[in-house]
């Protein structure tokens, strides 16, 4: 085999092992979130009473699920829902930066010794667990770990086979940079950021850096500059994704970027002393060269570099958090000043608040986002019904027309929200999900269908009121009073529905909704009977009676849709 074929094969092995590493980490993270997703969400909501507990929570959750992205997404959703303040969210994100450094330690362990022999039993046990469906998620988790370590082991062996330390072309390339120059540090920092944005994986860039450093090709200072660039690159990606998201998501992403940018700036001031301190912790000799000690001793010293990179990553984030955690209120003010809330991005524009394309990385978290969006859907439908009640009281024709136009717009919003949420849930449903999550998705699809029907019912009520206005007739005082009673009961049912949609399922009582529905049905039956009698007694004409009963019947239908939503939400 000639050199070109050999290099091509090594290049494919390198790319394939990076793909294995990235796939293994994602599979492991997804499985962990399936096993502990709801508990992690409750922990995030409950354990952020101050900046320090928020930071510790961020560390714990991110270390558990091996995904700072998942932690950040959950945190942003809680901020948007009002469960956390932006200041608490910033503390959690700081903790997530520390928690994600565990990944670098796992990788450094994988580079220090050959672990591929241990992954095959893990694959065998994993496939058995997957076929035993009750332990499927545990099997997925083992598969993820096995793939991750197989990728790390293959990367390590590929780095050895590439023999980079003896490759004159590679050595010449890296030696062309002046290791003492500040511009070299800045250049490698830029390269690390661009690489991370291109491959969309900070773990992959870390792995490449470890290969180059462990082979003795890349000096430690340039390697650490790459790691610093990776810290910035991963935040740039999240900011680009968040550009189409809501205000709070953009603020949280910007706070994340500010955190890392500030850290890189002050580290650059004390760069060499800080790196030398970390090297001292690990026992790496910065001054050692191949010419002075020989190749074997030099490579043994270089083998410690993967641990130096992991230690730097941890020390950097610990020190940065130690500085910035005291200035969280100031950071919050800064991000709010830079990213102002858009007054036009209110309920009237009909945009989805929580569901944003590209932000959600894991299905279990995506379900939480969809549930929050359904809560917004429910509140919008109640607001739409409030407009219908106002429409019934409106006497001025111009004001009536303007309000009617708003209701018509909301009807379009309800149609759009049903389609967008359903499409999102279908995409989530294509993933490998737990049985509980599949059931939740089915329930949510039913919820949005019934909520859209509520929007239709509200619009039907508005059209009947518009027909009544055009007829230039008047309801009697008794009819108006009874319509107000019916609409108040309907309003009560909508309030109860939104309590069910936004509260915890186990704390809700479905019987409250049934009682209101029974009251609506009883009132509907009584009013219909009274209407027939009133028309027969010529208290008002048949046309007025028809519009009156249409309004009563539509309110009763709306109450039925509310019951369906609550049943879908609370049924076991």
Short mmCIF file of C-alpha atoms in Angstrom, two decimals, residues 55-56 58-59 62 68 72 90-105 202 206 224 226-235 255-267 274 277-278 281 308-326 331:
data_model
loop_
_atom_site.label_atom_id
_atom_site.label_comp_id
_atom_site.label_asym_id
_atom_site.label_seq_id
_atom_site.Cartn_x
_atom_site.Cartn_y
_atom_site.Cartn_z
CA UNK A 55 -24.56 26.80 40.03
CA UNK A 56 -24.37 23.46 41.87
CA UNK A 58 -26.13 23.21 36.77
CA UNK A 59 -22.96 21.24 37.57
CA UNK A 62 -24.87 18.60 33.24
CA UNK A 68 -24.65 21.38 28.68
CA UNK A 72 -29.34 25.22 29.01
CA UNK A 90 -27.33 32.50 34.49
CA UNK A 91 -26.09 30.73 37.63
CA UNK A 92 -27.30 27.38 36.26
CA UNK A 93 -25.54 28.05 32.94
CA UNK A 94 -22.32 28.84 34.84
CA UNK A 95 -22.67 25.49 36.58
CA UNK A 96 -23.34 23.77 33.25
CA UNK A 97 -19.98 25.11 31.98
CA UNK A 98 -18.25 23.40 34.90
CA UNK A 99 -20.28 20.19 34.59
CA UNK A 100 -19.46 19.79 30.91
CA UNK A 101 -15.72 19.63 31.71
CA UNK A 102 -16.30 16.06 32.94
CA UNK A 103 -16.41 15.12 29.25
CA UNK A 104 -12.79 16.22 28.83
CA UNK A 105 -11.73 14.05 31.80
CA UNK A 202 -16.64 20.80 21.06
CA UNK A 206 -11.03 18.48 22.05
CA UNK A 224 -4.88 25.22 25.21
CA UNK A 226 -7.55 25.70 20.70
CA UNK A 227 -9.53 24.64 23.79
CA UNK A 228 -10.25 28.28 24.62
CA UNK A 229 -11.44 28.84 21.06
CA UNK A 230 -13.70 25.80 21.38
CA UNK A 231 -15.33 27.46 24.43
CA UNK A 232 -16.17 30.51 22.31
CA UNK A 233 -17.17 28.53 19.22
CA UNK A 234 -19.80 26.51 21.03
CA UNK A 235 -21.46 29.70 22.36
CA UNK A 255 -25.12 35.49 28.83
CA UNK A 256 -23.43 32.16 28.01
CA UNK A 257 -21.30 33.85 25.34
CA UNK A 258 -20.41 36.77 27.65
CA UNK A 259 -19.37 34.31 30.37
CA UNK A 260 -16.93 32.51 28.07
CA UNK A 261 -15.67 35.65 26.29
CA UNK A 262 -14.93 37.34 29.61
CA UNK A 263 -13.07 34.24 30.78
CA UNK A 264 -10.94 34.08 27.61
CA UNK A 265 -10.08 37.80 27.92
CA UNK A 266 -8.74 37.58 31.46
CA UNK A 267 -7.00 34.25 30.83
CA UNK A 274 -2.01 30.04 34.47
CA UNK A 277 0.25 26.34 37.13
CA UNK A 278 -2.10 23.74 35.60
CA UNK A 281 -0.82 20.25 39.05
CA UNK A 308 -3.37 18.91 31.18
CA UNK A 309 -6.07 19.91 28.67
CA UNK A 310 -8.83 18.45 30.85
CA UNK A 311 -7.38 20.10 33.98
CA UNK A 312 -7.12 23.47 32.21
CA UNK A 313 -10.72 23.19 31.00
CA UNK A 314 -11.91 22.57 34.57
CA UNK A 315 -9.67 25.19 36.22
CA UNK A 316 -10.64 27.80 33.63
CA UNK A 317 -14.38 27.32 34.19
CA UNK A 318 -14.02 27.08 37.98
CA UNK A 319 -11.98 30.28 38.13
CA UNK A 320 -14.27 32.11 35.70
CA UNK A 321 -17.35 31.09 37.69
CA UNK A 322 -15.64 32.06 40.93
CA UNK A 323 -15.17 35.57 39.55
CA UNK A 324 -18.48 36.12 37.74
CA UNK A 325 -20.89 34.49 40.18
CA UNK A 326 -20.66 37.63 42.33
CA UNK A 331 -24.65 40.43 33.90
#
